[in-house]
Structures are given as structure tokens and as C-alpha cells.
Tab-separated table of C-alpha atoms in Angstrom:
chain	number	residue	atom	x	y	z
I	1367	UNK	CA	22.207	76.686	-27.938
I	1368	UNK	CA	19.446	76.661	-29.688
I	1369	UNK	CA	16.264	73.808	-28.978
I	1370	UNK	CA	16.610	72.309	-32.128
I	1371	UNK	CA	20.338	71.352	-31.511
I	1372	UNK	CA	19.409	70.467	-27.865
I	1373	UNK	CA	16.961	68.174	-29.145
I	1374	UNK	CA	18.950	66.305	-31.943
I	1375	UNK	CA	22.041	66.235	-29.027
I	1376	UNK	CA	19.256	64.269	-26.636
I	1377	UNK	CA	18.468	62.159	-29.142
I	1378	UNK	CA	22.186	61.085	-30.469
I	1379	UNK	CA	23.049	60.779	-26.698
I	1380	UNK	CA	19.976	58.106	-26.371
I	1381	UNK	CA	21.301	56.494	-29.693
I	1382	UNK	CA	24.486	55.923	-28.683
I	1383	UNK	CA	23.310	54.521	-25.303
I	1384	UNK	CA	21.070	52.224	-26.738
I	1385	UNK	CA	24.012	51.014	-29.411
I	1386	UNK	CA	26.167	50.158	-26.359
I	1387	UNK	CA	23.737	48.325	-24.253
I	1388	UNK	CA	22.690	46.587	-27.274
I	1389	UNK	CA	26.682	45.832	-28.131
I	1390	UNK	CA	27.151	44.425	-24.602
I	1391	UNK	CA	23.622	42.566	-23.828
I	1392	UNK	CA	24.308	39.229	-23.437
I	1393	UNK	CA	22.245	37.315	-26.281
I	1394	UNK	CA	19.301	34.994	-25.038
I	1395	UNK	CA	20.374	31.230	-24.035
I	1396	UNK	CA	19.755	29.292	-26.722
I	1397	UNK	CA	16.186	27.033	-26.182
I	1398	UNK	CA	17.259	23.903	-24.120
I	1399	UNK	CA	16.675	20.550	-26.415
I	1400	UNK	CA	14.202	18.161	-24.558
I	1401	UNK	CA	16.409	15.414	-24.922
I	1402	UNK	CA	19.516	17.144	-23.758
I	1403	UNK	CA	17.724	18.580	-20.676
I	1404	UNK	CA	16.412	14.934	-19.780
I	1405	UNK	CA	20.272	13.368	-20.125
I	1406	UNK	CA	22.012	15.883	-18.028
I	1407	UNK	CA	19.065	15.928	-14.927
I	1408	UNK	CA	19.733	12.006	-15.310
I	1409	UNK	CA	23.687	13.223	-14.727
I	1410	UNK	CA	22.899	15.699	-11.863
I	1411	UNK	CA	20.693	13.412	-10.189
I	1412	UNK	CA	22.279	10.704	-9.839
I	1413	UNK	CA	24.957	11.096	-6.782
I	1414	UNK	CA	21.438	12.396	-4.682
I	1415	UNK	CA	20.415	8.517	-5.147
I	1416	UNK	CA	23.393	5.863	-5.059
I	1417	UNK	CA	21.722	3.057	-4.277
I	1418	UNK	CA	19.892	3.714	-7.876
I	1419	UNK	CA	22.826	4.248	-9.081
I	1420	UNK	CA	24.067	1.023	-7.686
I	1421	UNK	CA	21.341	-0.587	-9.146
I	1422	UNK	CA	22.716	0.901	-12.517
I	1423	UNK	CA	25.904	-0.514	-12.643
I	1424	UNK	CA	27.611	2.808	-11.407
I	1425	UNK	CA	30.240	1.232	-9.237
I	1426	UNK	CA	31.566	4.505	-8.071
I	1427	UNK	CA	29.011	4.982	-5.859
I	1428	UNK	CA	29.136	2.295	-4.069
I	1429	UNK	CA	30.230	3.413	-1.386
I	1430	UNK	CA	27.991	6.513	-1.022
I	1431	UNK	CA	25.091	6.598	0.958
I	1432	UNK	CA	22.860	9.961	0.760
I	1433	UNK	CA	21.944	11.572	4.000
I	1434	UNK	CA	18.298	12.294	2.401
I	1435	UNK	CA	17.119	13.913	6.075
I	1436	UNK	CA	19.887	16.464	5.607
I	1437	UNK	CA	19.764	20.500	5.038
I	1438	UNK	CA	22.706	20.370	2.683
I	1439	UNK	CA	21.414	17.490	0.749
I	1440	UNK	CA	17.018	18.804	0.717
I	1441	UNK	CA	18.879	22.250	-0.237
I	1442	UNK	CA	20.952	21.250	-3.615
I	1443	UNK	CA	17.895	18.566	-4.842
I	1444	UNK	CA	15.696	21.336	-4.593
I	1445	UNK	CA	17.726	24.202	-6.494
I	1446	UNK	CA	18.698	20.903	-8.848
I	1447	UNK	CA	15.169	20.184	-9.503
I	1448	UNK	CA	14.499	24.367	-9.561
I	1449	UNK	CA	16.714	25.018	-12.188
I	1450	UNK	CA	15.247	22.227	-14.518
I	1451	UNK	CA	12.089	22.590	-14.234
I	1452	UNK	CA	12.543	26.753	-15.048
I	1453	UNK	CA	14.503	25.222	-18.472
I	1454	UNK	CA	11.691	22.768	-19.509
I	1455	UNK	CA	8.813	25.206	-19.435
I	1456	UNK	CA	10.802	27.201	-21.669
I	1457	UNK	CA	10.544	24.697	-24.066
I	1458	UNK	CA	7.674	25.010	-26.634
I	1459	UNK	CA	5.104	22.280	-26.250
I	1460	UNK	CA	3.510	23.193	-29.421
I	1461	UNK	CA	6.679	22.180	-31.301
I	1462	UNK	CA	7.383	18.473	-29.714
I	1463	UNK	CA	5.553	15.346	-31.328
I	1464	UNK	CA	3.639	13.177	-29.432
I	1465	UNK	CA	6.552	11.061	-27.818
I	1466	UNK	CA	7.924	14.223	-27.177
I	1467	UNK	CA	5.114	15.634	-25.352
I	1468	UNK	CA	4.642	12.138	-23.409
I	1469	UNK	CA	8.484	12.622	-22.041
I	1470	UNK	CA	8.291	16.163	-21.321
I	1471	UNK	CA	5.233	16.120	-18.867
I	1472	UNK	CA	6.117	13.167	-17.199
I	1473	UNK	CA	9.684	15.010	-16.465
I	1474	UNK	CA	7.662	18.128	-15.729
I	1475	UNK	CA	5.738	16.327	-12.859
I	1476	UNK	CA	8.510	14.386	-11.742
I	1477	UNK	CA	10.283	17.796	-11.342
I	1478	UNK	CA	6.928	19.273	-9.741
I	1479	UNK	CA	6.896	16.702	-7.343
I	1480	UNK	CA	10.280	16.633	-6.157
I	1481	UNK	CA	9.522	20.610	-5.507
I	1482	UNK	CA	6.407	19.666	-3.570
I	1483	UNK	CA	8.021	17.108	-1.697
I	1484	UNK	CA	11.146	19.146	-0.319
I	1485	UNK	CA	8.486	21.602	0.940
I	1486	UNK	CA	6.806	18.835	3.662
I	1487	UNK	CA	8.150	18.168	6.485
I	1488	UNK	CA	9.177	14.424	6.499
I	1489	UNK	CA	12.839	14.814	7.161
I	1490	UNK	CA	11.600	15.497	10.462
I	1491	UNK	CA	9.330	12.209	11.105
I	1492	UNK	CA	12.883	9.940	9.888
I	1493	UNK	CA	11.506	6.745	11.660
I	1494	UNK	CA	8.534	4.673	11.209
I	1495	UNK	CA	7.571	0.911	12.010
I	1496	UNK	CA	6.206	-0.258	8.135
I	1497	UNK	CA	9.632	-0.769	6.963
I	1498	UNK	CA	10.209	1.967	4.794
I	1499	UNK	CA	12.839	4.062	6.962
I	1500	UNK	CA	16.277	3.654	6.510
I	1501	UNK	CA	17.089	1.418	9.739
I	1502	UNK	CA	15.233	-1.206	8.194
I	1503	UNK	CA	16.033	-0.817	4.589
I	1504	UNK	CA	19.957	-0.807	5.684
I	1505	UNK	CA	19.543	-4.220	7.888
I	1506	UNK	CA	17.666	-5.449	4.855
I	1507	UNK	CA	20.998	-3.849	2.326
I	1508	UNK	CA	23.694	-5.467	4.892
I	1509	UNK	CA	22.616	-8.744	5.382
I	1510	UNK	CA	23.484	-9.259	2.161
I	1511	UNK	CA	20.120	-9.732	0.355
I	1512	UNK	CA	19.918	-5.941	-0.819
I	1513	UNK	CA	21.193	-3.730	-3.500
I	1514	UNK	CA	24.935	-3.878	-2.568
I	1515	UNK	CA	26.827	-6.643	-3.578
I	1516	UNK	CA	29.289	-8.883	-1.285
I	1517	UNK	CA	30.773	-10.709	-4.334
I	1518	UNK	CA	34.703	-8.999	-3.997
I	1519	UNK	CA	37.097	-7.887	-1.597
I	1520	UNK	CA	35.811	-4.236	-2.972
I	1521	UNK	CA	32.520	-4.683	-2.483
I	1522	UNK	CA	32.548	-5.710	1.009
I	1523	UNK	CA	35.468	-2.370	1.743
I	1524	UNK	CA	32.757	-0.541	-0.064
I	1525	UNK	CA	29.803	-1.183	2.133
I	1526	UNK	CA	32.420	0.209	4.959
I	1527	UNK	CA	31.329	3.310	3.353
I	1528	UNK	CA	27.761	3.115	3.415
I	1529	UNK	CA	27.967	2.375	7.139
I	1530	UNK	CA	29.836	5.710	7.482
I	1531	UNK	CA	26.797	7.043	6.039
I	1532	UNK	CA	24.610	5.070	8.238
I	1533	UNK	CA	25.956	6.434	11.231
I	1534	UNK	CA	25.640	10.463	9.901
I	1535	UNK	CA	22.366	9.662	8.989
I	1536	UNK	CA	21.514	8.283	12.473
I	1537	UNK	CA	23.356	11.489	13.808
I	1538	UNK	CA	20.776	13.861	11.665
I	1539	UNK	CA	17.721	11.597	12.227
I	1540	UNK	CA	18.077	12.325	16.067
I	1541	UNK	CA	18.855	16.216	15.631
I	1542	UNK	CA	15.382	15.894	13.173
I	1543	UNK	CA	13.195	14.263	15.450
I	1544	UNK	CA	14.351	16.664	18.638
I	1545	UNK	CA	13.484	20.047	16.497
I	1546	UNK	CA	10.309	17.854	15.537
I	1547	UNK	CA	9.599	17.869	18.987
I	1548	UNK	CA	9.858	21.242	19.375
I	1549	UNK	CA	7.579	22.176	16.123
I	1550	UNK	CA	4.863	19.249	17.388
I	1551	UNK	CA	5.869	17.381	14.099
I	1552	UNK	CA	5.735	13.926	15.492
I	1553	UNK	CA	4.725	10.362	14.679
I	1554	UNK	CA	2.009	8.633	17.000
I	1555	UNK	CA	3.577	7.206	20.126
I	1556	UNK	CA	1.466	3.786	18.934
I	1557	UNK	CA	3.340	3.818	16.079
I	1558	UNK	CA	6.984	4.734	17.698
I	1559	UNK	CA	6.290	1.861	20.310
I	1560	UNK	CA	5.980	-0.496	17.821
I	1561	UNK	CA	9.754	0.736	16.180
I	1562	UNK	CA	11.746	0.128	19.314
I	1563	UNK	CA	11.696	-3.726	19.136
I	1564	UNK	CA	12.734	-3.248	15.620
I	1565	UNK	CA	15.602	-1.235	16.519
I	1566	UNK	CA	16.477	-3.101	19.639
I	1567	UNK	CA	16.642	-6.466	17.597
I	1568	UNK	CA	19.976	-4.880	16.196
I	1569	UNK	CA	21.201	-4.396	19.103
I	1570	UNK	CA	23.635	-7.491	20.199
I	1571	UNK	CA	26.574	-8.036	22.185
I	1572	UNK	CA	27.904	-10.893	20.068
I	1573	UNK	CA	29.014	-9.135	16.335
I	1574	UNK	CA	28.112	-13.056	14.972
I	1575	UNK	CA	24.581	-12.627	16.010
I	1576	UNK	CA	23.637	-9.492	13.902
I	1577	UNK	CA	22.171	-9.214	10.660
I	1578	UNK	CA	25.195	-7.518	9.402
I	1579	UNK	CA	27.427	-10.166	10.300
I	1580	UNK	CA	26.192	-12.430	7.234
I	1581	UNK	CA	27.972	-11.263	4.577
I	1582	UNK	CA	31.190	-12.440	6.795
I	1583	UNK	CA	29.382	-15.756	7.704
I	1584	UNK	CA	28.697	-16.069	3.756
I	1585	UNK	CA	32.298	-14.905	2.552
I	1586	UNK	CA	32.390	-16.306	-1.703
I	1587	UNK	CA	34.898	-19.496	-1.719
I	1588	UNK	CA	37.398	-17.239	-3.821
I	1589	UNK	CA	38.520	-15.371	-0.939
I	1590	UNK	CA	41.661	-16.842	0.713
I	1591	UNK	CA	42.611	-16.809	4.499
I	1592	UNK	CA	44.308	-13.688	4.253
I	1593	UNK	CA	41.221	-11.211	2.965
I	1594	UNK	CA	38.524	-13.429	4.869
I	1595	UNK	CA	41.114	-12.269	7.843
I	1596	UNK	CA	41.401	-9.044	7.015
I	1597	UNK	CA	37.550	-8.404	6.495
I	1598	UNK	CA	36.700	-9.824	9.506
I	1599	UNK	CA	38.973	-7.700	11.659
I	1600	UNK	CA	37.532	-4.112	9.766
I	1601	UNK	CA	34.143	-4.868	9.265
I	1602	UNK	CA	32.205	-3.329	12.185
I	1603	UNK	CA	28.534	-4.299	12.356
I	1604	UNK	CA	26.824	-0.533	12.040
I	1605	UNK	CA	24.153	-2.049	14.692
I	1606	UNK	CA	27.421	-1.650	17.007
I	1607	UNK	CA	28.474	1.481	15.982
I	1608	UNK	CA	25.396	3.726	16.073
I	1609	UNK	CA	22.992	2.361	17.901
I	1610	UNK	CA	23.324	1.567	21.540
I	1611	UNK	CA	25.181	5.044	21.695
I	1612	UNK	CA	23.501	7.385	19.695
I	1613	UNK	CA	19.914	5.985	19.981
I	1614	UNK	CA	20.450	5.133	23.593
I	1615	UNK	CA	21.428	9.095	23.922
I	1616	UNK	CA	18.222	10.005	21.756
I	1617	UNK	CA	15.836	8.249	24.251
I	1618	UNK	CA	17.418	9.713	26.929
I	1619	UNK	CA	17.085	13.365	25.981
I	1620	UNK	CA	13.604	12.928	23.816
């Protein structure tokens, strides 16, 4: 065979390759629309934050109450806010108007924080005195004065829920603050003194004398006999159910 037909065989074969990869490439995902992207994080985001979406008038959450300190639940809102953030920087800047431009890098550094965030350690350190950890936002949420409403019969079988959650949250924050321990990621004992009187307020061996108890005390005049009844013989304070056990075993072992 001569080199001229070698050659002009090499070169059909590397024709015909590049024909088929170029037949079965996948084309390039179309460029996300800013206002698209923004609507469906809004979607996504939303079961990561039910109170929010409480606040929203999203009644199916209601019941939910995110376990924020867990691996499964730091693990998806990262990937979530991954993936977004990688679609809005392929957007073109250059081509938005100045609204536009506003909304896109306030969503960029919400995403950018959210990143930055999931990278610190704080699900370790779940408990502080200031009122911004969950054991005193949830007293605050089930006395009634919070962002759940006690208005129907659903409402307060709905808040059953959220106590569920409570009490795996309470679960995790104990597991988080042992391998906390371990790593020497810890609050100051000054500050931890000053939670246990917090905690140990909740604490009661009357159900009538707990904060939780006040959305019974409070029941709305539609109810009859029957659901007041009824709620009164389900509803368990979460005080009851979490914490003499579970943070009674966590001082133990600590």
C-alpha cells in the first residue's frame, strides 16, 4: 500500500471519528435565565427552612422541623447551594440590566455564604445562653407566641410534628457536642453554666406548669369538649419528652 493511500485512509478514519463524536455529543445546556434560576432555588430551598415556610403560608410544612445540626441535612444544602451557584456564574453579567445585576449578586453572595457557612464548624457548638439556639427558640414557638399557629384542631396535631423534630434534634445536638469534645470545638464553660438554668426551667413534673402547656391552657372557644379532650390526652410537652432523659444522659457522659 502505497503512503499516499495510507495517508488519505488515516485521515478518512479521523473524519469519520470526529463525525460520530460530533453526532453523539450531547449539545451544551442551554444558558440558565436569571429569573428562572432565582424561582426554582426559592423551590429547592424551601423544605431546608419550614418555619420560613410557615411564615409563608406553606401549610404543608407545618409540621416539619429541619434538623439544621445534621450530616444529611449540612450535606444536601450544600450540594443545593453548589449546584446554583455553578449555574449563575454561567450567566453573562454583561448582558443583565441594572435590576438584573442588583438580583444576581445579591443571590450570588447569598449562595457564597451558605457555602462558607456549611464549611465552619457550628453544628458542633448547638447550644448557647443568648437565645438564639433552638431550645429557646422552640419554648418561645410552643408557648404559643411563635411562628406556629394554635388556631385549629390541625394546627395544634401539627406542632406534634415539630416536637418529633425537637427530640431528633436534641438526639444530634448531644452526638455534636460529644465529637466537639473530642476535636476541642467547645463553647466557654462561663457561657454553658449560664444555659443549664435555661434548660432546667423546662424541666417540670407537673405538664400544666411548662411553657408548652399554654396552647392547651389557651384552647380557641370553637373547640368543643371532645377535641379540647382529645388534645389534651396527645399533646406531650417536648420539655417531658427529651429533656430529663436525653440531656440528663448528655451531662452524665460529657
Amino acid at each position: 500500500m502505497s503512503r499516499r493511500l495510507v495517508g488519505f485512509t488515516c485521515v478518512a478514519l479521523v473524519a469519520t471519528i470526529a463525525l460520530i463524536a460530533a453526532c453523539t455529543a450531547r449539545p451544551p445546556a442551554p444558558m440558565p435565565r436569571l429569573g428562572d434560576l432565582v424561582r426554582d432555588y426559592d423551590r429547592d430551598v424551601t423544605p431546608y427552612h419550614p418555619f420560613t415556610a410557615s411564615e409563608a403560608g406553606l401549610r404543608q410544612y407545618d409540621r416539619a422541623l429541619a434538623n439544621f445540626i445534621g450530616e444529611e441535612y449540612r450535606t444536601g444544602l450544600a450540594a443545593l447551594c453548589s449546584r446554583y451557584l455553578s449555574q449563575l456564574r454561567r450567566i453573562d453579567a454583561a448582558a443583565l440590566d441594572e435590576p438584573e445585576r442588583v438580583t444576581r449578586d445579591i443571590f450570588e453572595f447569598n449562595l457564597e455564604t451558605c457555602e462558607e457557612r456549611l464549611r465552619l464548624p457550628w453544628h458542633l457548638l448547638p447550644i448557647d445562653q443568648v437565645g438564639r439556639s433552638l431550645p429557646s427558640e422552640f419554648a418561645v414557638i410552643g408557648t404559643g407566641r411563635g411562628v406556629h399557629p394554635f388556631k385549629t384542631r390541625q394546627n395544634y396535631e401539627d406542632f406534634l410534628g415539630r416536637v418529633d423534630g425537637f427530640v431528633t434534634w436534641i438526639d444530634t445536638a448531644i452526638a455534636n457536642m460529644r465529637t466537639g469534645i473530642e476535636r476541642g470545638v467547645t463553647q466557654p464553660r462561663a457561657i454553658m453554666v449560664k444555659v443549664l438554668p435555661q434548660l432546667d426551667a423546662h424541666i417540670v413534673s407537673d405538664p400544666r406548669a411548662s411553657v408548652f402547656y399554654q396552647p392547651i391552657a389557651t384552647f380557641p372557644a370553637s373547640f368543643d369538649d371532645e377535641t379540647r379532650r382529645v388534645l389534651t390526652e396527645t399533646t406531650c410537652p417536648p420539655a417531658r419528652r427529651c429533656m430529663p432523659s436525653r440531656c440528663a444522659a448528655g451531662r452524665r457522659r460529657a
